[in-house]
PDB file of C-alpha atoms and ligand atoms in Angstrom:
ATOM      1  CA  MET A   1       7.988 112.323-121.394  1.00 50.00           C
ATOM      2  CA  SER A   2       7.459 115.196-118.983  1.00 49.00           C
ATOM      3  CA  LEU A   3       9.301 114.722-115.705  1.00 50.00           C
ATOM      4  CA  HIS A   4       6.580 116.760-113.991  1.00 54.00           C
ATOM      5  CA  ARG A   5       4.448 113.626-114.031  1.00 87.00           C
ATOM      6  CA  LEU A   6       6.889 111.939-111.655  1.00 96.00           C
ATOM      7  CA  ARG A   7       7.883 114.777-109.330  1.00 96.00           C
ATOM      8  CA  GLY A   8       6.095 114.638-105.965  1.00 97.00           C
ATOM      9  CA  ARG A   9       4.604 111.178-106.445  1.00 98.00           C
ATOM     10  CA  HIS A  10       4.609 108.356-103.900  1.00 98.00           C
ATOM     11  CA  LEU A  11       6.260 105.082-104.863  1.00 98.00           C
ATOM     12  CA  LEU A  12       4.504 102.373-102.882  1.00 98.00           C
ATOM     13  CA  TRP A  13       4.453  99.736-105.623  1.00 98.00           C
ATOM     14  CA  LEU A  14       5.229  99.749-109.326  1.00 98.00           C
ATOM     15  CA  ALA A  15       1.610  99.030-110.272  1.00 97.00           C
ATOM     16  CA  ASP A  16       1.134 102.811-110.016  1.00 97.00           C
ATOM     17  CA  TYR A  17       3.743 103.522-112.720  1.00 97.00           C
ATOM     18  CA  SER A  18       3.547 103.030-116.485  1.00 96.00           C
ATOM     19  CA  GLY A  19       6.014 100.945-118.452  1.00 97.00           C
ATOM     20  CA  GLU A  20       7.373 104.153-119.940  1.00 96.00           C
ATOM     21  CA  GLU A  21       7.925 105.691-116.498  1.00 97.00           C
ATOM     22  CA  ILE A  22       9.624 102.553-115.172  1.00 98.00           C
ATOM     23  CA  ARG A  23      11.811 102.367-118.268  1.00 98.00           C
ATOM     24  CA  HIS A  24      12.806 105.994-117.730  1.00 98.00           C
ATOM     25  CA  MET A  25      13.897 105.223-114.141  1.00 98.00           C
ATOM     26  CA  VAL A  26      15.866 102.201-115.373  1.00 98.00           C
ATOM     27  CA  GLU A  27      17.626 104.119-118.142  1.00 98.00           C
ATOM     28  CA  LEU A  28      18.391 107.008-115.813  1.00 98.00           C
ATOM     29  CA  THR A  29      19.970 104.483-113.409  1.00 98.00           C
ATOM     30  CA  LEU A  30      22.508 103.512-116.066  1.00 98.00           C
ATOM     31  CA  GLU A  31      22.997 107.169-117.001  1.00 98.00           C
ATOM     32  CA  MET A  32      23.754 107.986-113.327  1.00 98.00           C
ATOM     33  CA  LYS A  33      26.255 105.127-113.288  1.00 98.00           C
ATOM     34  CA  ARG A  34      27.947 106.304-116.501  1.00 98.00           C
ATOM     35  CA  ARG A  35      28.226 109.853-115.172  1.00 98.00           C
ATOM     36  CA  TYR A  36      29.682 108.587-111.884  1.00 98.00           C
ATOM     37  CA  TYR A  37      32.411 106.656-113.662  1.00 98.00           C
ATOM     38  CA  ALA A  38      33.057 109.582-116.002  1.00 98.00           C
ATOM     39  CA  GLY A  39      34.071 111.543-112.907  1.00 98.00           C
ATOM     40  CA  GLU A  40      30.816 113.270-111.938  1.00 97.00           C
ATOM     41  CA  ARG A  41      30.810 112.074-108.344  1.00 96.00           C
ATOM     42  CA  VAL A  42      28.228 114.660-107.347  1.00 97.00           C
ATOM     43  CA  ILE A  43      25.142 115.659-109.344  1.00 98.00           C
ATOM     44  CA  PRO A  44      23.648 118.202-106.960  1.00 98.00           C
ATOM     45  CA  VAL A  45      19.979 118.085-107.961  1.00 98.00           C
ATOM     46  CA  LEU A  46      18.908 117.552-104.308  1.00 98.00           C
ATOM     47  CA  ARG A  47      20.950 120.408-102.859  1.00 98.00           C
ATOM     48  CA  GLY A  48      19.232 121.627 -99.696  1.00 98.00           C
ATOM     49  CA  ARG A  49      16.828 118.653 -99.646  1.00 98.00           C
ATOM     50  CA  SER A  50      16.394 116.251 -96.727  1.00 98.00           C
ATOM     51  CA  VAL A  51      15.280 112.644 -97.133  1.00 98.00           C
ATOM     52  CA  GLY A  52      14.068 110.681 -94.105  1.00 98.00           C
ATOM     53  CA  LEU A  53      14.864 106.978 -93.873  1.00 98.00           C
ATOM     54  CA  LEU A  54      12.382 105.335 -91.515  1.00 98.00           C
ATOM     55  CA  PHE A  55      13.361 101.689 -91.107  1.00 98.00           C
ATOM     56  CA  GLU A  56      11.382  99.112 -89.088  1.00 98.00           C
ATOM     57  CA  LYS A  57      13.694  96.316 -90.263  1.00 98.00           C
ATOM     58  CA  PRO A  58      17.458  95.909 -90.724  1.00 98.00           C
ATOM     59  CA  SER A  59      19.169  96.811 -94.006  1.00 98.00           C
ATOM     60  CA  THR A  60      22.659  96.841 -95.443  1.00 98.00           C
ATOM     61  CA  ARG A  61      22.219  97.684 -99.139  1.00 98.00           C
ATOM     62  CA  THR A  62      19.101  99.835 -99.110  1.00 98.00           C
ATOM     63  CA  ARG A  63      20.047 102.031 -96.192  1.00 98.00           C
ATOM     64  CA  ILE A  64      23.709 102.561 -97.026  1.00 98.00           C
ATOM     65  CA  SER A  65      23.178 103.062-100.760  1.00 98.00           C
ATOM     66  CA  LEU A  66      20.349 105.523-100.048  1.00 98.00           C
ATOM     67  CA  GLU A  67      22.536 107.542 -97.686  1.00 98.00           C
ATOM     68  CA  VAL A  68      25.337 107.618-100.247  1.00 98.00           C
ATOM     69  CA  ALA A  69      22.935 108.315-103.133  1.00 98.00           C
ATOM     70  CA  VAL A  70      21.449 111.349-101.404  1.00 98.00           C
ATOM     71  CA  ALA A  71      24.980 112.593-100.566  1.00 98.00           C
ATOM     72  CA  GLN A  72      25.971 112.181-104.236  1.00 98.00           C
ATOM     73  CA  LEU A  73      22.884 114.237-105.160  1.00 98.00           C
ATOM     74  CA  GLY A  74      23.963 116.994-102.760  1.00 98.00           C
ATOM     75  CA  GLY A  75      21.233 116.324-100.185  1.00 98.00           C
ATOM     76  CA  HIS A  76      21.012 115.095 -96.614  1.00 98.00           C
ATOM     77  CA  THR A  77      19.452 112.003 -94.978  1.00 98.00           C
ATOM     78  CA  VAL A  78      18.006 111.427 -91.519  1.00 98.00           C
ATOM     79  CA  TYR A  79      17.879 107.783 -90.407  1.00 98.00           C
ATOM     80  CA  MET A  80      15.145 106.794 -87.946  1.00 98.00           C
ATOM     81  CA  THR A  81      13.878 103.615 -86.341  1.00 97.00           C
ATOM     82  CA  PRO A  82      10.561 103.249 -84.476  1.00 95.00           C
ATOM     83  CA  SER A  83      12.331 102.703 -81.155  1.00 95.00           C
ATOM     84  CA  GLU A  84      14.263 105.966 -81.494  1.00 94.00           C
ATOM     85  CA  THR A  85      11.161 107.973 -82.393  1.00 97.00           C
ATOM     86  CA  GLN A  86       7.811 108.414 -80.680  1.00 98.00           C
ATOM     87  CA  LEU A  87       6.344 105.772 -83.024  1.00 97.00           C
ATOM     88  CA  GLY A  88       7.783 103.268 -80.567  1.00 96.00           C
ATOM     89  CA  ARG A  89       5.731 104.854 -77.781  1.00 97.00           C
ATOM     90  CA  GLY A  90       2.501 104.834 -79.736  1.00 97.00           C
ATOM     91  CA  GLU A  91       2.436 108.093 -81.718  1.00 98.00           C
ATOM     92  CA  THR A  92       0.391 107.232 -84.780  1.00 98.00           C
ATOM     93  CA  VAL A  93       1.785 106.701 -88.263  1.00 98.00           C
ATOM     94  CA  ALA A  94      -0.562 109.442 -89.495  1.00 98.00           C
ATOM     95  CA  ASP A  95       0.693 112.033 -86.989  1.00 98.00           C
ATOM     96  CA  THR A  96       4.290 111.027 -87.652  1.00 98.00           C
ATOM     97  CA  ALA A  97       3.743 111.455 -91.404  1.00 98.00           C
ATOM     98  CA  ARG A  98       2.179 114.893 -90.884  1.00 98.00           C
ATOM     99  CA  VAL A  99       5.064 116.109 -88.743  1.00 98.00           C
ATOM    100  CA  LEU A 100       7.859 114.600 -90.864  1.00 98.00           C
ATOM    101  CA  SER A 101       6.282 116.291 -93.908  1.00 98.00           C
ATOM    102  CA  ARG A 102       7.061 119.659 -92.259  1.00 98.00           C
ATOM    103  CA  TYR A 103      10.796 118.840 -91.996  1.00 98.00           C
ATOM    104  CA  LEU A 104      11.643 116.538 -94.879  1.00 98.00           C
ATOM    105  CA  ASP A 105      11.302 116.538 -98.676  1.00 98.00           C
ATOM    106  CA  ALA A 106      10.676 112.759 -98.965  1.00 98.00           C
ATOM    107  CA  ILE A 107      10.486 109.666 -96.759  1.00 98.00           C
ATOM    108  CA  VAL A 108      11.822 106.249 -97.688  1.00 98.00           C
ATOM    109  CA  ALA A 109      10.261 103.704 -95.350  1.00 98.00           C
ATOM    110  CA  ARG A 110      11.043 100.039 -94.787  1.00 98.00           C
ATOM    111  CA  VAL A 111       8.020  98.568 -93.039  1.00 98.00           C
ATOM    112  CA  LYS A 112       6.751  95.300 -91.635  1.00 98.00           C
ATOM    113  CA  SER A 113       3.288  95.830 -93.125  1.00 98.00           C
ATOM    114  CA  HIS A 114       2.592  97.397 -96.510  1.00 98.00           C
ATOM    115  CA  LYS A 115      -0.486  98.988 -94.881  1.00 98.00           C
ATOM    116  CA  THR A 116       1.829 101.212 -92.824  1.00 98.00           C
ATOM    117  CA  LEU A 117       3.184 102.694 -96.067  1.00 98.00           C
ATOM    118  CA  GLU A 118      -0.333 103.300 -97.381  1.00 98.00           C
ATOM    119  CA  GLU A 119      -1.291 105.008 -94.135  1.00 98.00           C
ATOM    120  CA  MET A 120       1.865 107.117 -94.234  1.00 98.00           C
ATOM    121  CA  ALA A 121       1.204 108.122 -97.850  1.00 98.00           C
ATOM    122  CA  ARG A 122      -2.388 109.129 -97.018  1.00 98.00           C
ATOM    123  CA  HIS A 123      -1.196 111.640 -94.426  1.00 98.00           C
ATOM    124  CA  ALA A 124       2.154 112.827 -95.816  1.00 98.00           C
ATOM    125  CA  SER A 125       2.389 115.859 -98.056  1.00 98.00           C
ATOM    126  CA  ILE A 126       5.785 114.685 -99.374  1.00 98.00           C
ATOM    127  CA  PRO A 127       6.586 111.577-101.449  1.00 98.00           C
ATOM    128  CA  VAL A 128       6.582 108.303 -99.518  1.00 98.00           C
ATOM    129  CA  ILE A 129       8.877 105.733-101.132  1.00 99.00           C
ATOM    130  CA  ASN A 130       8.821 102.025-100.332  1.00 99.00           C
ATOM    131  CA  GLY A 131      12.208 100.808 -99.103  1.00 98.00           C
ATOM    132  CA  LEU A 132      10.782  97.249 -98.781  1.00 98.00           C
ATOM    133  CA  SER A 133       7.518  96.026 -97.331  1.00 98.00           C
ATOM    134  CA  ASP A 134       6.134  92.543 -96.785  1.00 98.00           C
ATOM    135  CA  LEU A 135       4.414  92.938-100.186  1.00 98.00           C
ATOM    136  CA  THR A 136       6.915  94.603-102.544  1.00 98.00           C
ATOM    137  CA  HIS A 137      10.417  96.053-102.972  1.00 98.00           C
ATOM    138  CA  PRO A 138      10.172  98.469-105.916  1.00 98.00           C
ATOM    139  CA  LEU A 139      13.592 100.137-105.546  1.00 99.00           C
ATOM    140  CA  GLN A 140      15.134  96.684-105.835  1.00 99.00           C
ATOM    141  CA  ALA A 141      13.242  95.999-109.067  1.00 99.00           C
ATOM    142  CA  ILE A 142      14.384  99.271-110.676  1.00 99.00           C
ATOM    143  CA  ALA A 143      18.024  98.375-109.935  1.00 99.00           C
ATOM    144  CA  ASP A 144      17.440  94.801-111.129  1.00 99.00           C
ATOM    145  CA  MET A 145      15.929  95.892-114.438  1.00 99.00           C
ATOM    146  CA  ALA A 146      18.908  98.228-114.903  1.00 99.00           C
ATOM    147  CA  THR A 147      21.255  95.301-114.231  1.00 99.00           C
ATOM    148  CA  ILE A 148      19.442  93.145-116.788  1.00 99.00           C
ATOM    149  CA  LEU A 149      19.560  95.953-119.359  1.00 98.00           C
ATOM    150  CA  GLU A 150      23.262  96.437-118.642  1.00 98.00           C
ATOM    151  CA  LYS A 151      24.087  92.732-118.967  1.00 98.00           C
ATOM    152  CA  LYS A 152      21.715  91.703-121.751  1.00 98.00           C
ATOM    153  CA  GLY A 153      21.372  94.922-123.754  1.00 98.00           C
ATOM    154  CA  ARG A 154      17.587  94.745-123.705  1.00 98.00           C
ATOM    155  CA  LEU A 155      14.586  94.158-121.470  1.00 98.00           C
ATOM    156  CA  LYS A 156      11.779  93.277-123.853  1.00 98.00           C
ATOM    157  CA  GLY A 157      11.806  89.556-124.554  1.00 98.00           C
ATOM    158  CA  VAL A 158      14.314  88.711-121.821  1.00 98.00           C
ATOM    159  CA  LYS A 159      13.500  85.389-120.176  1.00 98.00           C
ATOM    160  CA  LEU A 160      13.721  85.580-116.372  1.00 99.00           C
ATOM    161  CA  ALA A 161      13.266  82.475-114.236  1.00 99.00           C
ATOM    162  CA  PHE A 162      12.565  83.099-110.563  1.00 99.00           C
ATOM    163  CA  VAL A 163      13.209  79.938-108.556  1.00 99.00           C
ATOM    164  CA  GLY A 164      12.103  79.699-104.929  1.00 98.00           C
ATOM    165  CA  ASP A 165       9.578  81.483-102.744  1.00 98.00           C
ATOM    166  CA  GLY A 166       6.656  82.306-105.024  1.00 98.00           C
ATOM    167  CA  ALA A 167       5.154  84.713-102.471  1.00 98.00           C
ATOM    168  CA  ASP A 168       8.334  86.764-102.082  1.00 98.00           C
ATOM    169  CA  ASN A 169       8.224  90.582-101.927  1.00 98.00           C
ATOM    170  CA  VAL A 170      11.143  90.944-104.360  1.00 99.00           C
ATOM    171  CA  LEU A 171       9.458  88.560-106.804  1.00 99.00           C
ATOM    172  CA  HIS A 172       6.285  90.666-106.568  1.00 98.00           C
ATOM    173  CA  SER A 173       8.199  93.752-107.680  1.00 98.00           C
ATOM    174  CA  LEU A 174       9.931  91.835-110.462  1.00 98.00           C
ATOM    175  CA  LEU A 175       6.494  90.691-111.657  1.00 98.00           C
ATOM    176  CA  LEU A 176       5.144  94.259-111.690  1.00 98.00           C
ATOM    177  CA  ALA A 177       8.206  95.804-113.362  1.00 98.00           C
ATOM    178  CA  GLY A 178       8.964  92.894-115.675  1.00 98.00           C
ATOM    179  CA  SER A 179       5.421  92.560-116.983  1.00 98.00           C
ATOM    180  CA  LYS A 180       5.343  96.276-117.853  1.00 98.00           C
ATOM    181  CA  LEU A 181       8.695  96.034-119.640  1.00 98.00           C
ATOM    182  CA  GLY A 182       7.852  92.976-121.748  1.00 98.00           C
ATOM    183  CA  LEU A 183       9.943  90.318-119.990  1.00 98.00           C
ATOM    184  CA  HIS A 184       8.980  86.644-120.028  1.00 98.00           C
ATOM    185  CA  ILE A 185       8.894  85.617-116.366  1.00 98.00           C
ATOM    186  CA  THR A 186       8.575  82.024-115.229  1.00 98.00           C
ATOM    187  CA  VAL A 187       8.269  81.378-111.507  1.00 98.00           C
ATOM    188  CA  ALA A 188       9.186  77.954-110.179  1.00 98.00           C
ATOM    189  CA  THR A 189       7.672  77.492-106.736  1.00 98.00           C
ATOM    190  CA  PRO A 190       5.962  74.682-104.809  1.00 98.00           C
ATOM    191  CA  PRO A 191       2.224  74.303-105.555  1.00 97.00           C
ATOM    192  CA  GLN A 192       1.489  75.319-101.918  1.00 97.00           C
ATOM    193  CA  ILE A 193       3.051  78.763-102.464  1.00 98.00           C
ATOM    194  CA  ARG A 194       1.557  81.349-104.830  1.00 97.00           C
ATOM    195  CA  PRO A 195       2.329  84.993-105.567  1.00 98.00           C
ATOM    196  CA  ASP A 196      -0.071  87.540-104.102  1.00 98.00           C
ATOM    197  CA  GLU A 197      -3.224  87.114-106.218  1.00 98.00           C
ATOM    198  CA  ARG A 198      -3.684  90.843-106.815  1.00 98.00           C
ATOM    199  CA  ILE A 199      -0.123  91.275-108.035  1.00 98.00           C
ATOM    200  CA  LEU A 200      -0.302  88.158-110.172  1.00 98.00           C
ATOM    201  CA  SER A 201      -3.521  89.260-111.865  1.00 98.00           C
ATOM    202  CA  ILE A 202      -2.088  92.731-112.593  1.00 98.00           C
ATOM    203  CA  ALA A 203       1.105  91.173-113.983  1.00 98.00           C
ATOM    204  CA  LEU A 204      -0.793  88.709-116.181  1.00 98.00           C
ATOM    205  CA  LYS A 205      -2.964  91.466-117.645  1.00 98.00           C
ATOM    206  CA  VAL A 206      -0.094  93.927-118.147  1.00 98.00           C
ATOM    207  CA  ALA A 207       2.134  91.256-119.732  1.00 98.00           C
ATOM    208  CA  GLU A 208      -0.531  90.624-122.341  1.00 97.00           C
ATOM    209  CA  GLU A 209      -0.449  94.310-123.292  1.00 97.00           C
ATOM    210  CA  SER A 210       3.372  94.597-123.297  1.00 97.00           C
ATOM    211  CA  GLY A 211       4.114  91.413-125.228  1.00 98.00           C
ATOM    212  CA  GLY A 212       5.672  89.772-122.172  1.00 98.00           C
ATOM    213  CA  SER A 213       4.394  86.773-120.247  1.00 98.00           C
ATOM    214  CA  VAL A 214       4.058  85.394-116.729  1.00 98.00           C
ATOM    215  CA  GLU A 215       3.903  81.717-115.922  1.00 98.00           C
ATOM    216  CA  ILE A 216       3.914  79.774-112.645  1.00 98.00           C
ATOM    217  CA  VAL A 217       5.317  76.237-112.665  1.00 98.00           C
ATOM    218  CA  SER A 218       6.473  73.795-110.014  1.00 98.00           C
ATOM    219  CA  ASP A 219       9.517  72.351-111.798  1.00 98.00           C
ATOM    220  CA  PRO A 220      12.678  74.495-111.436  1.00 98.00           C
ATOM    221  CA  TYR A 221      14.309  72.772-114.438  1.00 98.00           C
ATOM    222  CA  GLU A 222      11.348  73.654-116.639  1.00 98.00           C
ATOM    223  CA  ALA A 223      11.532  77.280-115.468  1.00 98.00           C
ATOM    224  CA  VAL A 224      15.240  77.803-116.119  1.00 98.00           C
ATOM    225  CA  SER A 225      15.438  76.122-119.534  1.00 98.00           C
ATOM    226  CA  GLY A 226      16.770  78.753-121.969  1.00 98.00           C
ATOM    227  CA  ALA A 227      16.669  81.500-119.326  1.00 98.00           C
ATOM    228  CA  ASP A 228      18.660  84.719-119.673  1.00 98.00           C
ATOM    229  CA  VAL A 229      18.408  85.363-115.932  1.00 99.00           C
ATOM    230  CA  VAL A 230      17.989  82.933-113.031  1.00 99.00           C
ATOM    231  CA  TYR A 231      16.882  84.855-109.945  1.00 99.00           C
ATOM    232  CA  THR A 232      16.314  83.768-106.379  1.00 99.00           C
ATOM    233  CA  ASP A 233      15.803  85.281-102.935  1.00 98.00           C
ATOM    234  CA  VAL A 234      15.949  83.949 -99.395  1.00 98.00           C
ATOM    235  CA  TRP A 235      13.406  81.315 -98.451  1.00 98.00           C
ATOM    236  CA  VAL A 236      12.694  82.962 -95.102  1.00 98.00           C
ATOM    237  CA  SER A 237      12.139  86.701 -95.376  1.00 98.00           C
ATOM    238  CA  MET A 238      12.444  89.179 -92.510  1.00 98.00           C
ATOM    239  CA  GLY A 239       9.476  88.671 -90.202  1.00 96.00           C
ATOM    240  CA  GLN A 240       8.806  85.083 -91.345  1.00 97.00           C
ATOM    241  CA  GLU A 241      11.002  83.412 -88.744  1.00 96.00           C
ATOM    242  CA  SER A 242       8.084  81.437 -87.273  1.00 97.00           C
ATOM    243  CA  MET A 243       7.470  79.840 -90.706  1.00 96.00           C
ATOM    244  CA  ALA A 244      11.136  79.004 -91.266  1.00 97.00           C
ATOM    245  CA  GLU A 245      11.007  75.253 -90.766  1.00 97.00           C
ATOM    246  CA  GLU A 246       7.999  74.741 -93.046  1.00 97.00           C
ATOM    247  CA  LYS A 247       9.339  77.001 -95.800  1.00 98.00           C
ATOM    248  CA  VAL A 248      12.777  75.400 -95.819  1.00 98.00           C
ATOM    249  CA  ARG A 249      11.140  71.984 -96.087  1.00 98.00           C
ATOM    250  CA  LEU A 250       8.923  73.050 -98.997  1.00 98.00           C
ATOM    251  CA  LEU A 251      11.637  74.947-100.846  1.00 98.00           C
ATOM    252  CA  LYS A 252      14.483  72.405-100.606  1.00 98.00           C
ATOM    253  CA  PRO A 253      14.050  71.215-104.234  1.00 98.00           C
ATOM    254  CA  TYR A 254      14.335  74.849-105.399  1.00 98.00           C
ATOM    255  CA  GLN A 255      17.974  75.499-104.529  1.00 98.00           C
ATOM    256  CA  VAL A 256      19.898  77.304-107.283  1.00 98.00           C
ATOM    257  CA  ASN A 257      23.049  75.189-107.640  1.00 98.00           C
ATOM    258  CA  ALA A 258      25.544  74.524-110.430  1.00 98.00           C
ATOM    259  CA  LYS A 259      23.434  71.679-111.815  1.00 98.00           C
ATOM    260  CA  LEU A 260      20.442  73.982-112.208  1.00 98.00           C
ATOM    261  CA  MET A 261      22.532  76.778-113.733  1.00 98.00           C
ATOM    262  CA  GLU A 262      24.071  74.315-116.206  1.00 98.00           C
ATOM    263  CA  ALA A 263      20.578  73.140-117.131  1.00 98.00           C
ATOM    264  CA  ALA A 264      19.624  76.749-117.870  1.00 98.00           C
ATOM    265  CA  GLY A 265      22.002  76.848-120.837  1.00 94.00           C
ATOM    266  CA  GLY A 266      24.892  79.128-121.750  1.00 94.00           C
ATOM    267  CA  ARG A 267      23.097  82.491-121.645  1.00 96.00           C
ATOM    268  CA  ALA A 268      21.989  82.508-118.031  1.00 98.00           C
ATOM    269  CA  ILE A 269      23.289  84.943-115.437  1.00 98.00           C
ATOM    270  CA  PHE A 270      22.508  84.549-111.747  1.00 99.00           C
ATOM    271  CA  MET A 271      20.841  87.336-109.756  1.00 99.00           C
ATOM    272  CA  HIS A 272      19.900  87.659-106.076  1.00 99.00           C
ATOM    273  CA  CYS A 273      18.778  90.812-104.269  1.00 98.00           C
ATOM    274  CA  LEU A 274      20.914  89.773-101.252  1.00 98.00           C
ATOM    275  CA  PRO A 275      21.397  89.087 -98.406  1.00 98.00           C
ATOM    276  CA  ALA A 276      21.867  85.448 -99.442  1.00 98.00           C
ATOM    277  CA  LYS A 277      21.652  82.455 -97.181  1.00 98.00           C
ATOM    278  CA  ARG A 278      24.515  80.521 -98.762  1.00 98.00           C
ATOM    279  CA  GLY A 279      23.902  76.779 -98.870  1.00 98.00           C
ATOM    280  CA  GLN A 280      20.153  77.276 -98.713  1.00 98.00           C
ATOM    281  CA  GLU A 281      18.528  79.012-101.727  1.00 98.00           C
ATOM    282  CA  VAL A 282      21.903  79.310-103.507  1.00 98.00           C
ATOM    283  CA  THR A 283      25.230  77.499-103.321  1.00 98.00           C
ATOM    284  CA  ASP A 284      28.656  79.146-103.070  1.00 98.00           C
ATOM    285  CA  GLU A 285      29.627  77.788-106.497  1.00 98.00           C
ATOM    286  CA  VAL A 286      26.776  79.766-108.098  1.00 98.00           C
ATOM    287  CA  ILE A 287      26.954  83.036-106.160  1.00 98.00           C
ATOM    288  CA  ASP A 288      30.771  83.077-106.469  1.00 98.00           C
ATOM    289  CA  GLY A 289      30.825  81.483-109.915  1.00 98.00           C
ATOM    290  CA  PRO A 290      30.944  82.729-113.509  1.00 98.00           C
ATOM    291  CA  TRP A 291      27.164  83.179-113.714  1.00 98.00           C
ATOM    292  CA  SER A 292      26.936  85.603-110.825  1.00 98.00           C
ATOM    293  CA  ALA A 293      25.893  89.221-111.416  1.00 98.00           C
ATOM    294  CA  VAL A 294      25.093  89.889-107.767  1.00 98.00           C
ATOM    295  CA  TRP A 295      27.824  92.421-106.966  1.00 98.00           C
ATOM    296  CA  ASP A 296      27.032  94.589-109.984  1.00 98.00           C
ATOM    297  CA  GLN A 297      23.372  94.166-109.066  1.00 98.00           C
ATOM    298  CA  ALA A 298      24.075  95.384-105.525  1.00 99.00           C
ATOM    299  CA  GLU A 299      26.094  98.334-106.858  1.00 98.00           C
ATOM    300  CA  ASN A 300      23.243  99.325-109.133  1.00 99.00           C
ATOM    301  CA  ARG A 301      21.052  99.936-106.073  1.00 99.00           C
ATOM    302  CA  LEU A 302      23.128 103.092-105.506  1.00 98.00           C
ATOM    303  CA  HIS A 303      22.645 104.415-109.029  1.00 98.00           C
ATOM    304  CA  ALA A 304      18.952 103.426-109.054  1.00 99.00           C
ATOM    305  CA  HIS A 305      18.391 105.407-105.872  1.00 98.00           C
ATOM    306  CA  LYS A 306      19.954 108.463-107.480  1.00 98.00           C
ATOM    307  CA  ALA A 307      17.711 108.019-110.512  1.00 98.00           C
ATOM    308  CA  VAL A 308      14.480 107.538-108.561  1.00 98.00           C
ATOM    309  CA  LEU A 309      15.105 110.271-105.999  1.00 98.00           C
ATOM    310  CA  SER A 310      16.177 112.796-108.623  1.00 98.00           C
ATOM    311  CA  LEU A 311      12.862 112.169-110.416  1.00 98.00           C
ATOM    312  CA  LEU A 312      10.453 112.003-107.459  1.00 98.00           C
ATOM    313  CA  VAL A 313      11.748 114.412-104.821  1.00 98.00           C
ATOM    314  CA  PRO A 314      10.189 117.877-105.316  1.00 97.00           C
TER     315      PRO A 314
HETATM  316  N1   CP B 401      18.429  93.852-101.143  1.00 50.21           N
HETATM  317  C1   CP B 401      18.189  94.585-100.043  1.00 50.21           C
HETATM  318  O1   CP B 401      17.201  95.330 -99.949  1.00 50.21           O
HETATM  319  O2   CP B 401      19.134  94.450 -99.076  1.00 50.21           O
HETATM  320  P1   CP B 401      19.114  95.109 -97.620  1.00 50.21           P
HETATM  321  O3   CP B 401      18.085  94.358 -96.814  1.00 50.21           O
HETATM  322  O4   CP B 401      20.504  94.923 -97.101  1.00 50.21           O
HETATM  323  O5   CP B 401      18.739  96.545 -97.753  1.00 50.21           O
HETATM  324  N1  NVA B 402      12.598  88.863 -99.225  1.00 50.21           N
HETATM  325  C1  NVA B 402      13.653  89.430 -98.424  1.00 50.21           C
HETATM  326  C2  NVA B 402      14.308  90.546 -99.163  1.00 50.21           C
HETATM  327  C3  NVA B 402      15.432  91.236 -98.429  1.00 50.21           C
HETATM  328  C4  NVA B 402      16.031  92.336 -99.215  1.00 50.21           C
HETATM  329  C5  NVA B 402      13.054  89.933 -97.109  1.00 50.21           C
HETATM  330  O1  NVA B 402      11.981  90.552 -97.138  1.00 50.21           O
HETATM  331  O2  NVA B 402      13.655  89.693 -96.070  1.00 50.21           O
END
């Protein structure tokens, strides 16, 4: 595959990328990791490049691993928040994108509304990369697919059970990536909560073509039976604080605890994008237990960022 097809492109959601392109990012993630541990701490493909990090919401993993990833690629990052830029005083997203395009080689943005990313991409002449929106979290999904490949030795045919908030941004990215890569994804979520209809319909159609599958059920035990991966995320995402009480009430039966992991069978590993709300969507015994892959998963964010940026940044 020609890398020219990736260079310079936006990454707003994985629906815009083919299974082959996503697989390439995932494999390159593990290659970056191998090279790091073989002693190649710096792979200077971004020498002289500057990547802007424009974050409307807090971040531990995404921000820090991006800053380190760009340093390990020989480049430079500039971290910005709306309140420290003129965005906070009303300068438009479009004008900000135009100006930042004159200084930077790419922007990774974490936004409250996915529409902000689309607006930024319309007016930027450099790649705009989604560092999490209310709709999707594609960089997370690339790292997660790499973690599954690392732990299970394959992606096609892997059975992933997502238990919890069926309208979650991380789930949406897992649906888009997983369906393109031939995973079997079962989502256990209350009947009142559904994935975004557009994402679900893309995932259902793509899964048919890739030999994967996507299913939504309400019983967590049904979802995890025979699973290779049990995945969850927080019940209350950033920006959903006003819905907290209602969501916690609805999602109570969807906690990933030892009983659920034991019901999954011997193959299952536990994954969570983090941060976790221990005692809510997951118990200590699971996140700290033998099933847990979460620390390797978090580490893989770093290597995934190196893979994605080395492919997309011009
Ligand atoms: N998983 C993830 O994106 O974590 P942060 O919010 O800490 O970046
Ligand atoms: N769904 C969570 C993911 C955090 C990485 C949120 O949006 O807050």
